[in-house]
Amino acid sequence: MTATSAGRLFAVDWGDKRVGLAISDELGMLASPVGIITRRAGKRPPIAELMRQAEELGAKGYIFGLPLDPGGDETDRTREVREVAARLASRQPLPVRLVDERFTTSAALRSIREQGGSTRGRKGDVDAMAACVLLESVLRAASQGVELGEPVVAAGSSPQA
């Protein structure tokens, strides 16, 4: 899956309380935040809601932010995101990729402040903007012929191209 050949890509910034979402345009040039999904403690991951929103927006692939620590090592959150992405991949046919999301939240905060906005009380906006920052990095790399991240393989299948 490349950003330019896949059509619209749906980016997911996975968090404990909120899941930030963004979508690309059909040409793979622009990314826009599209909101959040609120998570509830002790409840199953909102995979069906992700699928519903991706379908509604006409997505042709998913980009999941992979939360590595500052040194690039995996954490408990990294393992959770890998598991959720694999479950999503096994429930639907669209390609799913994991892309390093380090510093996307700080870039989102900076972007909101640079636009003259306050981040106070806008955690959902920040999460959606973080998904947008992630997606922008994927689109920028694709425009230079580079595919970021790694494909997610659903249980019992071969890697997605």
GROMACS .gro file of N, CA and C in nm:
model
  483
    1MET      N    1   0.086  -0.118   0.000
    1MET     CA    2   0.000   0.000   0.000
    1MET      C    3   0.089   0.122   0.000
    2THR      N    4   0.080   0.203  -0.101
    2THR     CA    5   0.148   0.331  -0.100
    2THR      C    6   0.043   0.440  -0.092
    3ALA      N    7   0.081   0.552  -0.036
    3ALA     CA    8  -0.015   0.660  -0.018
    3ALA      C    9  -0.074   0.706  -0.150
    4THR      N   10   0.005   0.707  -0.256
    4THR     CA   11  -0.045   0.758  -0.383
    4THR      C   12  -0.131   0.656  -0.455
    5SER      N   13  -0.111   0.527  -0.431
    5SER     CA   14  -0.189   0.427  -0.503
    5SER      C   15  -0.309   0.378  -0.422
    6ALA      N   16  -0.312   0.404  -0.295
    6ALA     CA   17  -0.416   0.347  -0.211
    6ALA      C   18  -0.546   0.428  -0.210
    7GLY      N   19  -0.545   0.552  -0.258
    7GLY     CA   20  -0.662   0.637  -0.242
    7GLY      C   21  -0.657   0.700  -0.104
    8ARG      N   22  -0.772   0.722  -0.047
    8ARG     CA   23  -0.778   0.789   0.083
    8ARG      C   24  -0.726   0.698   0.194
    9LEU      N   25  -0.639   0.752   0.277
    9LEU     CA   26  -0.586   0.678   0.391
    9LEU      C   27  -0.646   0.733   0.519
   10PHE      N   28  -0.673   0.643   0.613
   10PHE     CA   29  -0.737   0.675   0.741
   10PHE      C   30  -0.631   0.656   0.849
   11ALA      N   31  -0.594   0.764   0.917
   11ALA     CA   32  -0.491   0.757   1.021
   11ALA      C   33  -0.554   0.747   1.159
   12VAL      N   34  -0.489   0.668   1.244
   12VAL     CA   35  -0.538   0.640   1.378
   12VAL      C   36  -0.427   0.668   1.479
   13ASP      N   37  -0.454   0.760   1.573
   13ASP     CA   38  -0.363   0.790   1.683
   13ASP      C   39  -0.427   0.732   1.810
   14TRP      N   40  -0.379   0.613   1.850
   14TRP     CA   41  -0.441   0.536   1.958
   14TRP      C   42  -0.400   0.591   2.093
   15GLY      N   43  -0.500   0.617   2.180
   15GLY     CA   44  -0.472   0.665   2.315
   15GLY      C   45  -0.555   0.591   2.417
   16ASP      N   46  -0.524   0.611   2.544
   16ASP     CA   47  -0.599   0.547   2.652
   16ASP      C   48  -0.744   0.594   2.656
   17LYS      N   49  -0.764   0.725   2.639
   17LYS     CA   50  -0.898   0.782   2.653
   17LYS      C   51  -0.962   0.819   2.520
   18ARG      N   52  -0.878   0.855   2.422
   18ARG     CA   53  -0.930   0.899   2.293
   18ARG      C   54  -0.846   0.840   2.180
   19VAL      N   55  -0.913   0.821   2.066
   19VAL     CA   56  -0.846   0.776   1.944
   19VAL      C   57  -0.860   0.891   1.844
   20GLY      N   58  -0.748   0.954   1.809
   20GLY     CA   59  -0.751   1.063   1.713
   20GLY      C   60  -0.757   1.008   1.572
   21LEU      N   61  -0.831   1.076   1.484
   21LEU     CA   62  -0.853   1.027   1.348
   21LEU      C   63  -0.825   1.136   1.245
   22ALA      N   64  -0.771   1.094   1.131
   22ALA     CA   65  -0.748   1.185   1.018
   22ALA      C   66  -0.766   1.108   0.889
   23ILE      N   67  -0.793   1.181   0.781
   23ILE     CA   68  -0.813   1.120   0.649
   23ILE      C   69  -0.735   1.200   0.546
   24SER      N   70  -0.686   1.131   0.444
   24SER     CA   71  -0.619   1.200   0.334
   24SER      C   72  -0.718   1.226   0.222
   25ASP      N   73  -0.678   1.313   0.131
   25ASP     CA   74  -0.757   1.333   0.011
   25ASP      C   75  -0.730   1.218  -0.086
   26GLU      N   76  -0.806   1.209  -0.192
   26GLU     CA   77  -0.793   1.098  -0.288
   26GLU      C   78  -0.658   1.097  -0.358
   27LEU      N   79  -0.596   1.213  -0.373
   27LEU     CA   80  -0.468   1.222  -0.443
   27LEU      C   81  -0.348   1.191  -0.353
   28GLY      N   82  -0.372   1.177  -0.224
   28GLY     CA   83  -0.264   1.148  -0.131
   28GLY      C   84  -0.173   1.267  -0.109
   29MET      N   85  -0.231   1.388  -0.113
   29MET     CA   86  -0.151   1.508  -0.095
   29MET      C   87  -0.180   1.581   0.035
   30LEU      N   88  -0.305   1.576   0.080
   30LEU     CA   89  -0.348   1.652   0.197
   30LEU      C   90  -0.406   1.560   0.304
   31ALA      N   91  -0.385   1.598   0.428
   31ALA     CA   92  -0.444   1.525   0.541
   31ALA      C   93  -0.530   1.622   0.621
   32SER      N   94  -0.642   1.572   0.670
   32SER     CA   95  -0.733   1.654   0.751
   32SER      C   96  -0.776   1.577   0.875
   33PRO      N   97  -0.777   1.644   0.991
   33PRO     CA   98  -0.830   1.577   1.110
   33PRO      C   99  -0.980   1.558   1.095
   34VAL      N  100  -1.031   1.443   1.143
   34VAL     CA  101  -1.174   1.416   1.131
   34VAL      C  102  -1.239   1.382   1.265
   35GLY      N  103  -1.170   1.405   1.375
   35GLY     CA  104  -1.232   1.385   1.504
   35GLY      C  105  -1.168   1.277   1.588
   36ILE      N  106  -1.244   1.233   1.686
   36ILE     CA  107  -1.194   1.132   1.781
   36ILE      C  108  -1.302   1.029   1.808
   37ILE      N  109  -1.258   0.918   1.863
   37ILE     CA  110  -1.347   0.819   1.922
   37ILE      C  111  -1.310   0.814   2.069
   38THR      N  112  -1.407   0.830   2.157
   38THR     CA  113  -1.381   0.824   2.300
   38THR      C  114  -1.379   0.679   2.344
   39ARG      N  115  -1.274   0.643   2.417
   39ARG     CA  116  -1.263   0.507   2.470
   39ARG      C  117  -1.313   0.505   2.613
   40ARG      N  118  -1.365   0.390   2.652
   40ARG     CA  119  -1.412   0.373   2.789
   40ARG      C  120  -1.330   0.265   2.857
   41ALA      N  121  -1.284   0.293   2.977
   41ALA     CA  122  -1.202   0.199   3.051
   41ALA      C  123  -1.275   0.067   3.068
   42GLY      N  124  -1.203  -0.043   3.046
   42GLY     CA  125  -1.259  -0.175   3.064
   42GLY      C  126  -1.343  -0.225   2.947
   43LYS      N  127  -1.362  -0.143   2.846
   43LYS     CA  128  -1.441  -0.184   2.729
   43LYS      C  129  -1.349  -0.231   2.618
   44ARG      N  130  -1.405  -0.308   2.525
   44ARG     CA  131  -1.328  -0.356   2.411
   44ARG      C  132  -1.282  -0.238   2.324
   45PRO      N  133  -1.171  -0.256   2.253
   45PRO     CA  134  -1.126  -0.150   2.162
   45PRO      C  135  -1.234  -0.123   2.057
   46PRO      N  136  -1.251   0.003   2.017
   46PRO     CA  137  -1.360   0.040   1.925
   46PRO      C  138  -1.327   0.009   1.778
   47ILE      N  139  -1.297  -0.116   1.750
   47ILE     CA  140  -1.259  -0.156   1.614
   47ILE      C  141  -1.377  -0.139   1.518
   48ALA      N  142  -1.496  -0.178   1.558
   48ALA     CA  143  -1.613  -0.165   1.470
   48ALA      C  144  -1.638  -0.018   1.435
   49GLU      N  145  -1.619   0.071   1.530
   49GLU     CA  146  -1.638   0.214   1.504
   49GLU      C  147  -1.530   0.267   1.409
   50LEU      N  148  -1.406   0.221   1.425
   50LEU     CA  149  -1.301   0.258   1.330
   50LEU      C  150  -1.339   0.216   1.189
   51MET      N  151  -1.385   0.092   1.176
   51MET     CA  152  -1.425   0.041   1.045
   51MET      C  153  -1.542   0.120   0.987
   52ARG      N  154  -1.638   0.154   1.070
   52ARG     CA  155  -1.754   0.230   1.024
   52ARG      C  156  -1.712   0.367   0.972
   53GLN      N  157  -1.629   0.436   1.048
   53GLN     CA  158  -1.587   0.570   1.007
   53GLN      C  159  -1.499   0.565   0.882
   54ALA      N  160  -1.409   0.467   0.875
   54ALA     CA  161  -1.323   0.453   0.757
   54ALA      C  162  -1.407   0.429   0.632
   55GLU      N  163  -1.507   0.343   0.645
   55GLU     CA  164  -1.594   0.314   0.531
   55GLU      C  165  -1.673   0.439   0.490
   56GLU      N  166  -1.727   0.509   0.589
   56GLU     CA  167  -1.804   0.630   0.563
   56GLU      C  168  -1.721   0.735   0.490
   57LEU      N  169  -1.591   0.741   0.521
   57LEU     CA  170  -1.502   0.840   0.460
   57LEU      C  171  -1.438   0.790   0.330
   58GLY      N  172  -1.467   0.667   0.293
   58GLY     CA  173  -1.413   0.612   0.168
   58GLY      C  174  -1.266   0.575   0.175
   59ALA      N  175  -1.219   0.535   0.292
   59ALA     CA  176  -1.078   0.500   0.309
   59ALA      C  177  -1.044   0.372   0.233
   60LYS      N  178  -0.922   0.368   0.184
   60LYS     CA  179  -0.871   0.251   0.111
   60LYS      C  180  -0.756   0.184   0.187
   61GLY      N  181  -0.723   0.237   0.305
   61GLY     CA  182  -0.619   0.179   0.387
   61GLY      C  183  -0.610   0.252   0.520
   62TYR      N  184  -0.547   0.186   0.617
   62TYR     CA  185  -0.531   0.241   0.752
   62TYR      C  186  -0.384   0.265   0.781
   63ILE      N  187  -0.357   0.374   0.852
   63ILE     CA  188  -0.225   0.403   0.906
   63ILE      C  189  -0.241   0.415   1.057
   64PHE      N  190  -0.179   0.325   1.132
   64PHE     CA  191  -0.183   0.330   1.278
   64PHE      C  192  -0.053   0.389   1.328
   65GLY      N  193  -0.063   0.485   1.418
   65GLY     CA  194   0.056   0.537   1.483
   65GLY      C  195   0.111   0.432   1.578
   66LEU      N  196   0.240   0.403   1.567
   66LEU     CA  197   0.305   0.305   1.654
   66LEU      C  198   0.379   0.381   1.763
   67PRO      N  199   0.331   0.375   1.887
   67PRO     CA  200   0.389   0.454   1.995
   67PRO      C  201   0.515   0.391   2.055
   68LEU      N  202   0.628   0.427   2.000
   68LEU     CA  203   0.757   0.382   2.052
   68LEU      C  204   0.804   0.482   2.157
   69ASP      N  205   0.892   0.438   2.247
   69ASP     CA  206   0.946   0.533   2.343
   69ASP      C  207   1.049   0.622   2.272
   70PRO      N  208   1.097   0.728   2.338
   70PRO     CA  209   1.188   0.822   2.270
   70PRO      C  210   1.312   0.756   2.210
   71GLY      N  211   1.356   0.643   2.266
   71GLY     CA  212   1.472   0.572   2.213
   71GLY      C  213   1.438   0.475   2.101
   72GLY      N  214   1.309   0.465   2.066
   72GLY     CA  215   1.267   0.376   1.959
   72GLY      C  216   1.233   0.236   2.004
   73ASP      N  217   1.225   0.215   2.135
   73ASP     CA  218   1.194   0.083   2.188
   73ASP      C  219   1.043   0.066   2.206
   74GLU      N  220   1.000  -0.061   2.207
   74GLU     CA  221   0.859  -0.092   2.225
   74GLU      C  222   0.820  -0.084   2.372
   75THR      N  223   0.692  -0.054   2.394
   75THR     CA  224   0.636  -0.041   2.528
   75THR      C  225   0.509  -0.125   2.537
   76ASP      N  226   0.445  -0.122   2.652
   76ASP     CA  227   0.316  -0.191   2.665
   76ASP      C  228   0.214  -0.131   2.568
   77ARG      N  229   0.215   0.001   2.551
   77ARG     CA  230   0.123   0.067   2.457
   77ARG      C  231   0.152   0.022   2.313
   78THR      N  232   0.280   0.006   2.278
   78THR     CA  233   0.318  -0.041   2.144
   78THR      C  234   0.255  -0.178   2.118
   79ARG      N  235   0.266  -0.267   2.216
   79ARG     CA  236   0.210  -0.401   2.201
   79ARG      C  237   0.057  -0.396   2.189
   80GLU      N  238  -0.007  -0.307   2.264
   80GLU     CA  239  -0.152  -0.292   2.254
   80GLU      C  240  -0.191  -0.247   2.113
   81VAL      N  241  -0.121  -0.148   2.059
   81VAL     CA  242  -0.152  -0.098   1.924
   81VAL      C  243  -0.129  -0.208   1.820
   82ARG      N  244  -0.021  -0.284   1.834
   82ARG     CA  245   0.003  -0.394   1.740
   82ARG      C  246  -0.113  -0.494   1.743
   83GLU      N  247  -0.162  -0.525   1.863
   83GLU     CA  248  -0.272  -0.620   1.878
   83GLU      C  249  -0.401  -0.566   1.816
   84VAL      N  250  -0.433  -0.440   1.842
   84VAL     CA  251  -0.555  -0.380   1.787
   84VAL      C  252  -0.546  -0.374   1.634
   85ALA      N  253  -0.430  -0.334   1.582
   85ALA     CA  254  -0.413  -0.326   1.436
   85ALA      C  255  -0.427  -0.464   1.372
   86ALA      N  256  -0.374  -0.567   1.436
   86ALA     CA  257  -0.386  -0.703   1.383
   86ALA      C  258  -0.532  -0.750   1.386
   87ARG      N  259  -0.604  -0.716   1.491
   87ARG     CA  260  -0.746  -0.751   1.499
   87ARG      C  261  -0.825  -0.680   1.390
   88LEU      N  262  -0.793  -0.553   1.367
   88LEU     CA  263  -0.859  -0.478   1.260
   88LEU      C  264  -0.828  -0.542   1.124
   89ALA      N  265  -0.702  -0.575   1.101
   89ALA     CA  266  -0.662  -0.636   0.973
   89ALA      C  267  -0.735  -0.768   0.949
   90SER      N  268  -0.762  -0.842   1.055
   90SER     CA  269  -0.829  -0.971   1.038
   90SER      C  270  -0.980  -0.958   1.016
   91ARG      N  271  -1.035  -0.841   1.045
   91ARG     CA  272  -1.181  -0.821   1.035
   91ARG      C  273  -1.225  -0.753   0.906
   92GLN      N  274  -1.131  -0.705   0.826
   92GLN     CA  275  -1.169  -0.633   0.705
   92GLN      C  276  -1.054  -0.644   0.603
   93PRO      N  277  -1.081  -0.616   0.475
   93PRO     CA  278  -0.982  -0.642   0.370
   93PRO      C  279  -0.882  -0.529   0.342
   94LEU      N  280  -0.902  -0.410   0.397
   94LEU     CA  281  -0.813  -0.298   0.364
   94LEU      C  282  -0.676  -0.317   0.428
   95PRO      N  283  -0.571  -0.268   0.361
   95PRO     CA  284  -0.436  -0.280   0.419
   95PRO      C  285  -0.422  -0.192   0.543
   96VAL      N  286  -0.341  -0.239   0.636
   96VAL     CA  287  -0.314  -0.168   0.761
   96VAL      C  288  -0.162  -0.159   0.775
   97ARG      N  289  -0.111  -0.039   0.807
   97ARG     CA  290   0.032  -0.019   0.829
   97ARG      C  291   0.053   0.046   0.965
   98LEU      N  292   0.165   0.012   1.027
   98LEU     CA  293   0.208   0.073   1.152
   98LEU      C  294   0.323   0.169   1.121
   99VAL      N  295   0.312   0.293   1.168
   99VAL     CA  296   0.413   0.394   1.141
   99VAL      C  297   0.453   0.461   1.272
  100ASP      N  298   0.583   0.476   1.292
  100ASP     CA  299   0.638   0.542   1.411
  100ASP      C  300   0.569   0.678   1.431
  101GLU      N  301   0.511   0.696   1.548
  101GLU     CA  302   0.439   0.820   1.575
  101GLU      C  303   0.510   0.908   1.678
  102ARG      N  304   0.635   0.879   1.706
  102ARG     CA  305   0.705   0.962   1.806
  102ARG      C  306   0.696   1.109   1.769
  103PHE      N  307   0.664   1.190   1.866
  103PHE     CA  308   0.663   1.336   1.857
  103PHE      C  309   0.544   1.393   1.778
  104THR      N  310   0.446   1.310   1.738
  104THR     CA  311   0.332   1.366   1.666
  104THR      C  312   0.246   1.453   1.757
  105THR      N  313   0.231   1.416   1.882
  105THR     CA  314   0.151   1.498   1.973
  105THR      C  315   0.218   1.632   1.998
  106SER      N  316   0.349   1.633   2.017
  106SER     CA  317   0.417   1.761   2.038
  106SER      C  318   0.409   1.847   1.912
  107ALA      N  319   0.417   1.785   1.794
  107ALA     CA  320   0.402   1.861   1.668
  107ALA      C  321   0.260   1.915   1.655
  108ALA      N  322   0.161   1.837   1.698
  108ALA     CA  323   0.022   1.883   1.693
  108ALA      C  324   0.002   2.002   1.787
  109LEU      N  325   0.056   1.994   1.907
  109LEU     CA  326   0.046   2.105   2.002
  109LEU      C  327   0.110   2.230   1.946
  110ARG      N  328   0.227   2.214   1.888
  110ARG     CA  329   0.300   2.327   1.829
  110ARG      C  330   0.219   2.389   1.715
  111SER      N  331   0.160   2.305   1.632
  111SER     CA  332   0.081   2.353   1.518
  111SER      C  333  -0.040   2.434   1.565
  112ILE      N  334  -0.109   2.387   1.665
  112ILE     CA  335  -0.225   2.458   1.717
  112ILE      C  336  -0.184   2.592   1.775
  113ARG      N  337  -0.073   2.594   1.848
  113ARG     CA  338  -0.025   2.721   1.906
  113ARG      C  339   0.020   2.818   1.798
  114GLU      N  340   0.087   2.766   1.693
  114GLU     CA  341   0.134   2.852   1.584
  114GLU      C  342   0.018   2.916   1.509
  115GLN      N  343  -0.097   2.851   1.511
  115GLN     CA  344  -0.215   2.905   1.445
  115GLN      C  345  -0.290   3.001   1.536
  116GLY      N  346  -0.230   3.031   1.651
  116GLY     CA  347  -0.289   3.126   1.743
  116GLY      C  348  -0.393   3.067   1.836
  117GLY      N  349  -0.401   2.935   1.842
  117GLY     CA  350  -0.501   2.871   1.926
  117GLY      C  351  -0.444   2.828   2.061
  118SER      N  352  -0.533   2.806   2.152
  118SER     CA  353  -0.497   2.754   2.282
  118SER      C  354  -0.525   2.604   2.283
  119THR      N  355  -0.443   2.529   2.352
  119THR     CA  356  -0.465   2.385   2.362
  119THR      C  357  -0.541   2.349   2.489
  120ARG      N  358  -0.567   2.447   2.573
  120ARG     CA  359  -0.639   2.423   2.697
  120ARG      C  360  -0.781   2.374   2.668
  121GLY      N  361  -0.814   2.258   2.724
  121GLY     CA  362  -0.948   2.203   2.706
  121GLY      C  363  -0.975   2.146   2.567
  122ARG      N  364  -0.869   2.124   2.489
  122ARG     CA  365  -0.887   2.078   2.351
  122ARG      C  366  -0.812   1.947   2.326
  123LYS      N  367  -0.816   1.857   2.422
  123LYS     CA  368  -0.741   1.732   2.409
  123LYS      C  369  -0.786   1.652   2.287
  124GLY      N  370  -0.915   1.652   2.258
  124GLY     CA  371  -0.964   1.581   2.140
  124GLY      C  372  -0.910   1.640   2.012
  125ASP      N  373  -0.905   1.773   2.004
  125ASP     CA  374  -0.849   1.839   1.887
  125ASP      C  375  -0.702   1.803   1.870
  126VAL      N  376  -0.630   1.798   1.981
  126VAL     CA  377  -0.488   1.764   1.976
  126VAL      C  378  -0.470   1.620   1.927
  127ASP      N  379  -0.553   1.528   1.973
  127ASP     CA  380  -0.543   1.388   1.930
  127ASP      C  381  -0.572   1.373   1.781
  128ALA      N  382  -0.675   1.442   1.732
  128ALA     CA  383  -0.706   1.437   1.589
  128ALA      C  384  -0.595   1.502   1.508
  129MET      N  385  -0.538   1.611   1.559
  129MET     CA  386  -0.428   1.677   1.488
  129MET      C  387  -0.304   1.588   1.489
  130ALA      N  388  -0.281   1.512   1.595
  130ALA     CA  389  -0.167   1.420   1.599
  130ALA      C  390  -0.183   1.313   1.491
  131ALA      N  391  -0.305   1.263   1.471
  131ALA     CA  392  -0.330   1.167   1.362
  131ALA      C  393  -0.303   1.233   1.227
  132CYS      N  394  -0.337   1.360   1.215
  132CYS     CA  395  -0.313   1.435   1.092
  132CYS      C  396  -0.163   1.451   1.067
  133VAL      N  397  -0.087   1.484   1.170
  133VAL     CA  398   0.058   1.498   1.158
  133VAL      C  399   0.120   1.365   1.114
  134LEU      N  400   0.074   1.256   1.173
  134LEU     CA  401   0.121   1.122   1.134
  134LEU      C  402   0.094   1.097   0.986
  135LEU      N  403  -0.028   1.124   0.944
  135LEU     CA  404  -0.068   1.101   0.806
  135LEU      C  405   0.010   1.191   0.710
  136GLU      N  406   0.033   1.316   0.749
  136GLU     CA  407   0.112   1.406   0.665
  136GLU      C  408   0.253   1.352   0.641
  137SER      N  409   0.312   1.292   0.744
  137SER     CA  410   0.447   1.236   0.727
  137SER      C  411   0.446   1.119   0.629
  138VAL      N  412   0.341   1.037   0.634
  138VAL     CA  413   0.327   0.925   0.541
  138VAL      C  414   0.310   0.977   0.398
  139LEU      N  415   0.225   1.077   0.380
  139LEU     CA  416   0.200   1.133   0.248
  139LEU      C  417   0.325   1.200   0.191
  140ARG      N  418   0.396   1.273   0.277
  140ARG     CA  419   0.520   1.341   0.233
  140ARG      C  420   0.623   1.238   0.188
  141ALA      N  421   0.640   1.132   0.264
  141ALA     CA  422   0.735   1.027   0.226
  141ALA      C  423   0.693   0.960   0.096
  142ALA      N  424   0.564   0.932   0.082
  142ALA     CA  425   0.514   0.866  -0.039
  142ALA      C  426   0.538   0.952  -0.162
  143SER      N  427   0.527   1.084  -0.146
  143SER     CA  428   0.549   1.172  -0.261
  143SER      C  429   0.694   1.167  -0.309
  144GLN      N  430   0.782   1.116  -0.223
  144GLN     CA  431   0.924   1.101  -0.258
  144GLN      C  432   0.958   0.955  -0.286
  145GLY      N  433   0.855   0.872  -0.299
  145GLY     CA  434   0.875   0.731  -0.333
  145GLY      C  435   0.915   0.642  -0.217
  146VAL      N  436   0.893   0.690  -0.093
  146VAL     CA  437   0.929   0.613   0.026
  146VAL      C  438   0.802   0.570   0.098
  147GLU      N  439   0.796   0.442   0.133
  147GLU     CA  440   0.681   0.391   0.207
  147GLU      C  441   0.723   0.372   0.353
  148LEU      N  442   0.658   0.445   0.441
  148LEU     CA  443   0.691   0.438   0.584
  148LEU      C  444   0.620   0.322   0.651
  149GLY      N  445   0.680   0.276   0.760
  149GLY     CA  446   0.614   0.179   0.846
  149GLY      C  447   0.624   0.036   0.799
  150GLU      N  448   0.542  -0.044   0.862
  150GLU     CA  449   0.541  -0.188   0.835
  150GLU      C  450   0.398  -0.236   0.818
  151PRO      N  451   0.376  -0.330   0.727
  151PRO     CA  452   0.242  -0.384   0.708
  151PRO      C  453   0.201  -0.471   0.826
  152VAL      N  454   0.072  -0.469   0.856
  152VAL     CA  455   0.016  -0.554   0.961
  152VAL      C  456  -0.037  -0.679   0.894
  153VAL      N  457   0.000  -0.792   0.948
  153VAL     CA  458  -0.044  -0.919   0.894
  153VAL      C  459  -0.152  -0.975   0.985
  154ALA      N  460  -0.269  -1.002   0.926
  154ALA     CA  461  -0.376  -1.065   1.001
  154ALA      C  462  -0.338  -1.210   1.027
  155ALA      N  463  -0.383  -1.264   1.135
  155ALA     CA  464  -0.352  -1.403   1.169
  155ALA      C  465  -0.393  -1.495   1.054
  156GLY      N  466  -0.302  -1.583   1.015
  156GLY     CA  467  -0.332  -1.681   0.911
  156GLY      C  468  -0.322  -1.629   0.770
  157SER      N  469  -0.260  -1.512   0.750
  157SER     CA  470  -0.246  -1.460   0.613
  157SER      C  471  -0.102  -1.418   0.588
  158SER      N  472  -0.073  -1.386   0.463
  158SER     CA  473   0.061  -1.342   0.427
  158SER      C  474   0.067  -1.190   0.437
  159PRO      N  475   0.189  -1.131   0.442
  159PRO     CA  476   0.202  -0.985   0.454
  159PRO      C  477   0.132  -0.913   0.340
  160GLN      N  478   0.073  -0.797   0.376
  160GLN     CA  479   0.008  -0.713   0.276
  160GLN      C  480   0.113  -0.631   0.206
  161ALA      N  481   0.098  -0.613   0.076
  161ALA     CA  482   0.194  -0.532   0.000
  161ALA      C  483   0.156  -0.387   0.005
   0.00000   0.00000   0.00000
